[in-house]
Amino acid sequence: MNKYLKIALALSIITIIYNLIEGGVSVYYGLEDETLSLLGFGVDSFVEVISGIAILHLVLRLRKGQAEERDRFESDALRVTGRAFYLLGVGLVLGSIDRLIHNTQPETTVVGIIVSVISIATMYFLLSAKLKTGKALGSQAIIADANCTKTCFYLSVILLFSSGIYELTGFAYIDVVGSLGIAWFSFKEGKEAFVKASMDGFACACGDSKHL
């Protein structure tokens, strides 16, 4: 049991550090290359850090032998995450409208391709490891966190699709399509975060998680 708690702790830390790096790179190049989908993906990574911190907080409490129930900090983290996801979704929709009106095109989406490929590989590893660890510990919260990672995997696929199509075809509006796809997930995650904040037990702030 102690072995898997150490693994869970390591996975939580890796998730936070990776999302911080991924978010920084994505936001910087999203602004530099005027790629809205990459920018939105980067902001989403920063929002995921909040959820990651909540999981880290939970794992630390579990290591101290405390019950697997959500405390005030974790509930507040869910609400902050929900608001952040809603703001991101609104920002991406408004940004997409502005892009359509002014016919703004990305300078390049090469960085988006690179980031998404790395993210797909990383999220797949984290997803598998978190599922295995969560099942070994009998922890529904860690399994729910794995489902958060699954959502991040889907977002990476959307970014790869929109970035790849743009580089291959130069189709300007595909970046907007990718941005709206990320916005849809943001609204979905925001709604679920607020629902889970009002429930008993712990659940992550991302999609595909269940009431725990």
PDB file of C-alpha atoms in Angstrom:
ATOM      1  CA  MET A   1       0.000   0.000   0.000  1.00  0.00           C
ATOM      2  CA  ASN A   2       2.790   2.396   0.964  1.00  0.00           C
ATOM      3  CA  LYS A   3       4.508   1.664  -2.365  1.00  0.00           C
ATOM      4  CA  TYR A   4       1.472   2.715  -4.368  1.00  0.00           C
ATOM      5  CA  LEU A   5       0.925   5.818  -2.243  1.00  0.00           C
ATOM      6  CA  LYS A   6       4.470   6.873  -3.152  1.00  0.00           C
ATOM      7  CA  ILE A   7       3.692   6.214  -6.811  1.00  0.00           C
ATOM      8  CA  ALA A   8       0.474   8.242  -6.538  1.00  0.00           C
ATOM      9  CA  LEU A   9       2.430  11.101  -4.978  1.00  0.00           C
ATOM     10  CA  ALA A  10       5.032  10.980  -7.749  1.00  0.00           C
ATOM     11  CA  LEU A  11       2.357  10.922 -10.460  1.00  0.00           C
ATOM     12  CA  SER A  12       0.622  13.945  -8.900  1.00  0.00           C
ATOM     13  CA  ILE A  13       3.862  15.918  -8.851  1.00  0.00           C
ATOM     14  CA  ILE A  14       4.726  14.894 -12.425  1.00  0.00           C
ATOM     15  CA  THR A  15       1.248  15.968 -13.589  1.00  0.00           C
ATOM     16  CA  ILE A  16       1.583  19.412 -12.009  1.00  0.00           C
ATOM     17  CA  ILE A  17       5.121  20.041 -13.278  1.00  0.00           C
ATOM     18  CA  TYR A  18       4.314  18.793 -16.780  1.00  0.00           C
ATOM     19  CA  ASN A  19       1.199  20.950 -17.064  1.00  0.00           C
ATOM     20  CA  LEU A  20       3.113  24.014 -15.907  1.00  0.00           C
ATOM     21  CA  ILE A  21       5.787  23.458 -18.569  1.00  0.00           C
ATOM     22  CA  GLU A  22       3.271  22.552 -21.257  1.00  0.00           C
ATOM     23  CA  GLY A  23       1.117  25.554 -20.360  1.00  0.00           C
ATOM     24  CA  GLY A  24       4.045  27.965 -20.488  1.00  0.00           C
ATOM     25  CA  VAL A  25       5.308  26.721 -23.849  1.00  0.00           C
ATOM     26  CA  SER A  26       1.820  26.591 -25.371  1.00  0.00           C
ATOM     27  CA  VAL A  27       0.780  30.062 -24.223  1.00  0.00           C
ATOM     28  CA  TYR A  28       4.060  31.624 -25.362  1.00  0.00           C
ATOM     29  CA  TYR A  29       3.998  30.118 -28.843  1.00  0.00           C
ATOM     30  CA  GLY A  30       0.225  30.464 -29.112  1.00  0.00           C
ATOM     31  CA  LEU A  31       0.684  34.221 -28.753  1.00  0.00           C
ATOM     32  CA  GLU A  32       3.880  34.309 -30.827  1.00  0.00           C
ATOM     33  CA  ASP A  33       2.424  32.362 -33.761  1.00  0.00           C
ATOM     34  CA  GLU A  34      -1.144  33.674 -33.343  1.00  0.00           C
ATOM     35  CA  THR A  35      -2.460  30.152 -32.891  1.00  0.00           C
ATOM     36  CA  LEU A  36      -5.654  30.372 -30.860  1.00  0.00           C
ATOM     37  CA  SER A  37      -6.057  26.615 -30.380  1.00  0.00           C
ATOM     38  CA  LEU A  38      -2.528  26.308 -28.974  1.00  0.00           C
ATOM     39  CA  LEU A  39      -3.106  29.309 -26.712  1.00  0.00           C
ATOM     40  CA  GLY A  40      -6.346  27.808 -25.398  1.00  0.00           C
ATOM     41  CA  PHE A  41      -4.646  24.454 -24.909  1.00  0.00           C
ATOM     42  CA  GLY A  42      -1.947  26.166 -22.861  1.00  0.00           C
ATOM     43  CA  VAL A  43      -4.408  28.005 -20.630  1.00  0.00           C
ATOM     44  CA  ASP A  44      -6.277  24.728 -20.135  1.00  0.00           C
ATOM     45  CA  SER A  45      -3.012  23.157 -18.929  1.00  0.00           C
ATOM     46  CA  PHE A  46      -2.695  25.873 -16.285  1.00  0.00           C
ATOM     47  CA  VAL A  47      -6.266  25.237 -15.141  1.00  0.00           C
ATOM     48  CA  GLU A  48      -5.494  21.523 -14.878  1.00  0.00           C
ATOM     49  CA  VAL A  49      -2.726  22.433 -12.421  1.00  0.00           C
ATOM     50  CA  ILE A  50      -5.395  23.505  -9.913  1.00  0.00           C
ATOM     51  CA  SER A  51      -7.043  20.088 -10.154  1.00  0.00           C
ATOM     52  CA  GLY A  52      -3.610  18.483  -9.880  1.00  0.00           C
ATOM     53  CA  ILE A  53      -2.881  20.382  -6.679  1.00  0.00           C
ATOM     54  CA  ALA A  54      -6.176  19.153  -5.212  1.00  0.00           C
ATOM     55  CA  ILE A  55      -5.187  15.550  -5.983  1.00  0.00           C
ATOM     56  CA  LEU A  56      -1.724  16.129  -4.490  1.00  0.00           C
ATOM     57  CA  HIS A  57      -3.386  17.508  -1.367  1.00  0.00           C
ATOM     58  CA  LEU A  58      -5.582  14.413  -1.164  1.00  0.00           C
ATOM     59  CA  VAL A  59      -2.679  11.983  -1.612  1.00  0.00           C
ATOM     60  CA  LEU A  60      -0.733  13.732   1.146  1.00  0.00           C
ATOM     61  CA  ARG A  61      -3.738  13.352   3.441  1.00  0.00           C
ATOM     62  CA  LEU A  62      -4.060   9.656   2.526  1.00  0.00           C
ATOM     63  CA  ARG A  63      -0.409   9.115   3.406  1.00  0.00           C
ATOM     64  CA  LYS A  64      -1.220  10.487   6.855  1.00  0.00           C
ATOM     65  CA  GLY A  65      -4.018   7.929   7.174  1.00  0.00           C
ATOM     66  CA  GLN A  66      -6.844  10.389   6.770  1.00  0.00           C
ATOM     67  CA  ALA A  67     -10.145   9.343   5.174  1.00  0.00           C
ATOM     68  CA  GLU A  68     -10.617   9.680   1.429  1.00  0.00           C
ATOM     69  CA  GLU A  69     -13.167  12.449   1.643  1.00  0.00           C
ATOM     70  CA  ARG A  70     -13.022  15.884   0.128  1.00  0.00           C
ATOM     71  CA  ASP A  71     -12.147  18.676   2.548  1.00  0.00           C
ATOM     72  CA  ARG A  72     -12.696  22.441   2.300  1.00  0.00           C
ATOM     73  CA  PHE A  73      -9.516  23.003   0.276  1.00  0.00           C
ATOM     74  CA  GLU A  74     -10.504  20.449  -2.364  1.00  0.00           C
ATOM     75  CA  SER A  75     -14.048  21.842  -2.631  1.00  0.00           C
ATOM     76  CA  ASP A  76     -12.700  25.357  -3.103  1.00  0.00           C
ATOM     77  CA  ALA A  77     -10.235  24.072  -5.716  1.00  0.00           C
ATOM     78  CA  LEU A  78     -13.132  22.571  -7.676  1.00  0.00           C
ATOM     79  CA  ARG A  79     -15.033  25.883  -7.659  1.00  0.00           C
ATOM     80  CA  VAL A  80     -11.977  27.888  -8.724  1.00  0.00           C
ATOM     81  CA  THR A  81     -11.320  25.345 -11.466  1.00  0.00           C
ATOM     82  CA  GLY A  82     -14.927  25.562 -12.640  1.00  0.00           C
ATOM     83  CA  ARG A  83     -14.783  29.346 -12.929  1.00  0.00           C
ATOM     84  CA  ALA A  84     -11.470  29.185 -14.764  1.00  0.00           C
ATOM     85  CA  PHE A  85     -12.835  26.672 -17.271  1.00  0.00           C
ATOM     86  CA  TYR A  86     -15.878  28.862 -17.937  1.00  0.00           C
ATOM     87  CA  LEU A  87     -13.683  31.920 -18.487  1.00  0.00           C
ATOM     88  CA  LEU A  88     -11.449  29.950 -20.837  1.00  0.00           C
ATOM     89  CA  GLY A  89     -14.449  28.736 -22.828  1.00  0.00           C
ATOM     90  CA  VAL A  90     -15.880  32.241 -23.176  1.00  0.00           C
ATOM     91  CA  GLY A  91     -12.469  33.616 -24.139  1.00  0.00           C
ATOM     92  CA  LEU A  92     -12.003  31.007 -26.850  1.00  0.00           C
ATOM     93  CA  VAL A  93     -15.469  31.611 -28.307  1.00  0.00           C
ATOM     94  CA  LEU A  94     -14.890  35.387 -28.397  1.00  0.00           C
ATOM     95  CA  GLY A  95     -11.420  34.851 -29.818  1.00  0.00           C
ATOM     96  CA  SER A  96     -12.816  32.580 -32.527  1.00  0.00           C
ATOM     97  CA  ILE A  97     -15.409  35.186 -33.499  1.00  0.00           C
ATOM     98  CA  ASP A  98     -12.684  37.834 -33.687  1.00  0.00           C
ATOM     99  CA  ARG A  99     -10.582  35.545 -35.884  1.00  0.00           C
ATOM    100  CA  LEU A 100     -13.484  35.024 -38.271  1.00  0.00           C
ATOM    101  CA  ILE A 101     -14.296  38.735 -38.474  1.00  0.00           C
ATOM    102  CA  HIS A 102     -10.691  39.807 -39.110  1.00  0.00           C
ATOM    103  CA  ASN A 103      -9.725  36.678 -41.058  1.00  0.00           C
ATOM    104  CA  THR A 104      -6.680  36.168 -38.823  1.00  0.00           C
ATOM    105  CA  GLN A 105      -4.517  33.156 -39.635  1.00  0.00           C
ATOM    106  CA  PRO A 106      -1.776  31.429 -37.623  1.00  0.00           C
ATOM    107  CA  GLU A 107       1.768  32.100 -38.800  1.00  0.00           C
ATOM    108  CA  THR A 108       2.574  28.427 -38.210  1.00  0.00           C
ATOM    109  CA  THR A 109       1.205  25.512 -36.209  1.00  0.00           C
ATOM    110  CA  VAL A 110       4.398  23.449 -36.075  1.00  0.00           C
ATOM    111  CA  VAL A 111       4.764  24.014 -32.324  1.00  0.00           C
ATOM    112  CA  GLY A 112       1.168  22.861 -31.865  1.00  0.00           C
ATOM    113  CA  ILE A 113       2.016  19.593 -33.619  1.00  0.00           C
ATOM    114  CA  ILE A 114       5.110  19.054 -31.471  1.00  0.00           C
ATOM    115  CA  VAL A 115       3.349  19.917 -28.206  1.00  0.00           C
ATOM    116  CA  SER A 116       0.330  17.748 -28.991  1.00  0.00           C
ATOM    117  CA  VAL A 117       2.425  14.697 -29.923  1.00  0.00           C
ATOM    118  CA  ILE A 118       4.443  14.976 -26.703  1.00  0.00           C
ATOM    119  CA  SER A 119       1.244  15.535 -24.726  1.00  0.00           C
ATOM    120  CA  ILE A 120      -0.493  12.503 -26.239  1.00  0.00           C
ATOM    121  CA  ALA A 121       2.427  10.266 -25.257  1.00  0.00           C
ATOM    122  CA  THR A 122       2.677  11.784 -21.760  1.00  0.00           C
ATOM    123  CA  MET A 123      -1.055  11.662 -21.066  1.00  0.00           C
ATOM    124  CA  TYR A 124      -1.233   8.036 -22.210  1.00  0.00           C
ATOM    125  CA  PHE A 125       1.552   7.119 -19.774  1.00  0.00           C
ATOM    126  CA  LEU A 126      -0.045   9.054 -16.908  1.00  0.00           C
ATOM    127  CA  LEU A 127      -3.493   7.639 -17.674  1.00  0.00           C
ATOM    128  CA  SER A 128      -2.244   4.036 -17.558  1.00  0.00           C
ATOM    129  CA  ALA A 129      -0.144   4.609 -14.440  1.00  0.00           C
ATOM    130  CA  LYS A 130      -2.928   6.413 -12.538  1.00  0.00           C
ATOM    131  CA  LEU A 131      -5.489   3.729 -13.380  1.00  0.00           C
ATOM    132  CA  LYS A 132      -3.138   0.984 -12.187  1.00  0.00           C
ATOM    133  CA  THR A 133      -2.276   2.887  -9.005  1.00  0.00           C
ATOM    134  CA  GLY A 134      -5.876   3.840  -8.268  1.00  0.00           C
ATOM    135  CA  LYS A 135      -7.046   0.237  -8.620  1.00  0.00           C
ATOM    136  CA  ALA A 136      -4.172  -1.056  -6.454  1.00  0.00           C
ATOM    137  CA  LEU A 137      -5.092   1.425  -3.708  1.00  0.00           C
ATOM    138  CA  GLY A 138      -8.830   1.010  -4.191  1.00  0.00           C
ATOM    139  CA  SER A 139      -8.917   4.794  -4.571  1.00  0.00           C
ATOM    140  CA  GLN A 140     -11.815   6.118  -6.621  1.00  0.00           C
ATOM    141  CA  ALA A 141     -10.347   9.627  -6.408  1.00  0.00           C
ATOM    142  CA  ILE A 142      -7.127   8.586  -8.155  1.00  0.00           C
ATOM    143  CA  ILE A 143      -9.128   6.665 -10.754  1.00  0.00           C
ATOM    144  CA  ALA A 144     -11.189   9.839 -11.299  1.00  0.00           C
ATOM    145  CA  ASP A 145      -7.933  11.768 -11.716  1.00  0.00           C
ATOM    146  CA  ALA A 146      -6.988   9.264 -14.423  1.00  0.00           C
ATOM    147  CA  ASN A 147     -10.207  10.229 -16.185  1.00  0.00           C
ATOM    148  CA  CYS A 148      -9.088  13.864 -15.976  1.00  0.00           C
ATOM    149  CA  THR A 149      -5.947  12.791 -17.772  1.00  0.00           C
ATOM    150  CA  LYS A 150      -8.093  11.062 -20.390  1.00  0.00           C
ATOM    151  CA  THR A 151      -9.789  14.396 -21.114  1.00  0.00           C
ATOM    152  CA  CYS A 152      -6.366  16.024 -21.507  1.00  0.00           C
ATOM    153  CA  PHE A 153      -5.541  13.237 -23.962  1.00  0.00           C
ATOM    154  CA  TYR A 154      -8.623  14.119 -26.031  1.00  0.00           C
ATOM    155  CA  LEU A 155      -7.661  17.810 -26.031  1.00  0.00           C
ATOM    156  CA  SER A 156      -4.197  16.870 -27.286  1.00  0.00           C
ATOM    157  CA  VAL A 157      -5.777  14.940 -30.161  1.00  0.00           C
ATOM    158  CA  ILE A 158      -7.903  17.986 -31.063  1.00  0.00           C
ATOM    159  CA  LEU A 159      -4.801  20.200 -31.061  1.00  0.00           C
ATOM    160  CA  LEU A 160      -2.872  17.707 -33.206  1.00  0.00           C
ATOM    161  CA  PHE A 161      -5.757  17.483 -35.663  1.00  0.00           C
ATOM    162  CA  SER A 162      -6.210  21.239 -36.081  1.00  0.00           C
ATOM    163  CA  SER A 163      -2.464  21.994 -36.151  1.00  0.00           C
ATOM    164  CA  GLY A 164      -1.711  19.160 -38.575  1.00  0.00           C
ATOM    165  CA  ILE A 165      -4.510  20.026 -40.983  1.00  0.00           C
ATOM    166  CA  TYR A 166      -3.417  23.663 -41.056  1.00  0.00           C
ATOM    167  CA  GLU A 167       0.197  22.794 -41.861  1.00  0.00           C
ATOM    168  CA  LEU A 168      -0.883  20.353 -44.580  1.00  0.00           C
ATOM    169  CA  THR A 169      -3.611  22.414 -46.234  1.00  0.00           C
ATOM    170  CA  GLY A 170      -3.292  26.005 -45.030  1.00  0.00           C
ATOM    171  CA  PHE A 171      -7.036  25.948 -44.297  1.00  0.00           C
ATOM    172  CA  ALA A 172      -7.330  29.058 -42.121  1.00  0.00           C
ATOM    173  CA  TYR A 173     -10.518  28.197 -40.255  1.00  0.00           C
ATOM    174  CA  ILE A 174      -9.280  24.863 -38.889  1.00  0.00           C
ATOM    175  CA  ASP A 175      -7.573  26.734 -36.044  1.00  0.00           C
ATOM    176  CA  VAL A 176     -10.956  28.194 -35.117  1.00  0.00           C
ATOM    177  CA  VAL A 177     -12.511  24.722 -35.261  1.00  0.00           C
ATOM    178  CA  GLY A 178      -9.838  23.414 -32.907  1.00  0.00           C
ATOM    179  CA  SER A 179     -10.350  26.378 -30.573  1.00  0.00           C
ATOM    180  CA  LEU A 180     -14.090  25.792 -30.403  1.00  0.00           C
ATOM    181  CA  GLY A 181     -13.468  22.100 -29.684  1.00  0.00           C
ATOM    182  CA  ILE A 182     -11.307  23.057 -26.709  1.00  0.00           C
ATOM    183  CA  ALA A 183     -13.948  25.624 -25.652  1.00  0.00           C
ATOM    184  CA  TRP A 184     -16.613  22.902 -25.655  1.00  0.00           C
ATOM    185  CA  PHE A 185     -14.529  20.730 -23.347  1.00  0.00           C
ATOM    186  CA  SER A 186     -13.871  23.778 -21.130  1.00  0.00           C
ATOM    187  CA  PHE A 187     -17.578  24.488 -20.651  1.00  0.00           C
ATOM    188  CA  LYS A 188     -18.211  20.786 -19.999  1.00  0.00           C
ATOM    189  CA  GLU A 189     -15.411  20.587 -17.438  1.00  0.00           C
ATOM    190  CA  GLY A 190     -16.520  23.820 -15.787  1.00  0.00           C
ATOM    191  CA  LYS A 191     -20.070  22.565 -15.330  1.00  0.00           C
ATOM    192  CA  GLU A 192     -18.897  19.234 -13.926  1.00  0.00           C
ATOM    193  CA  ALA A 193     -16.522  20.978 -11.517  1.00  0.00           C
ATOM    194  CA  PHE A 194     -19.370  22.940  -9.925  1.00  0.00           C
ATOM    195  CA  VAL A 195     -21.591  19.851  -9.749  1.00  0.00           C
ATOM    196  CA  LYS A 196     -18.858  17.868  -8.024  1.00  0.00           C
ATOM    197  CA  ALA A 197     -18.094  20.712  -5.614  1.00  0.00           C
ATOM    198  CA  SER A 198     -21.616  20.311  -4.224  1.00  0.00           C
ATOM    199  CA  MET A 199     -21.352  16.518  -3.861  1.00  0.00           C
ATOM    200  CA  ASP A 200     -20.045  14.420  -0.992  1.00  0.00           C
ATOM    201  CA  GLY A 201     -16.789  12.561  -1.501  1.00  0.00           C
ATOM    202  CA  PHE A 202     -13.999  13.477  -3.870  1.00  0.00           C
ATOM    203  CA  ALA A 203     -14.129  13.850  -7.636  1.00  0.00           C
ATOM    204  CA  CYS A 204     -11.751  15.539 -10.021  1.00  0.00           C
ATOM    205  CA  ALA A 205     -12.674  18.644 -11.961  1.00  0.00           C
ATOM    206  CA  CYS A 206     -12.380  17.147 -15.414  1.00  0.00           C
ATOM    207  CA  GLY A 207     -14.625  15.245 -17.762  1.00  0.00           C
ATOM    208  CA  ASP A 208     -15.547  11.568 -17.618  1.00  0.00           C
ATOM    209  CA  SER A 209     -15.243  11.352 -13.839  1.00  0.00           C
ATOM    210  CA  LYS A 210     -18.048   9.939 -11.730  1.00  0.00           C
ATOM    211  CA  HIS A 211     -19.616  10.884  -8.445  1.00  0.00           C
ATOM    212  CA  LEU A 212     -17.357   9.311  -5.838  1.00  0.00           C
TER     213      LEU A 212
END
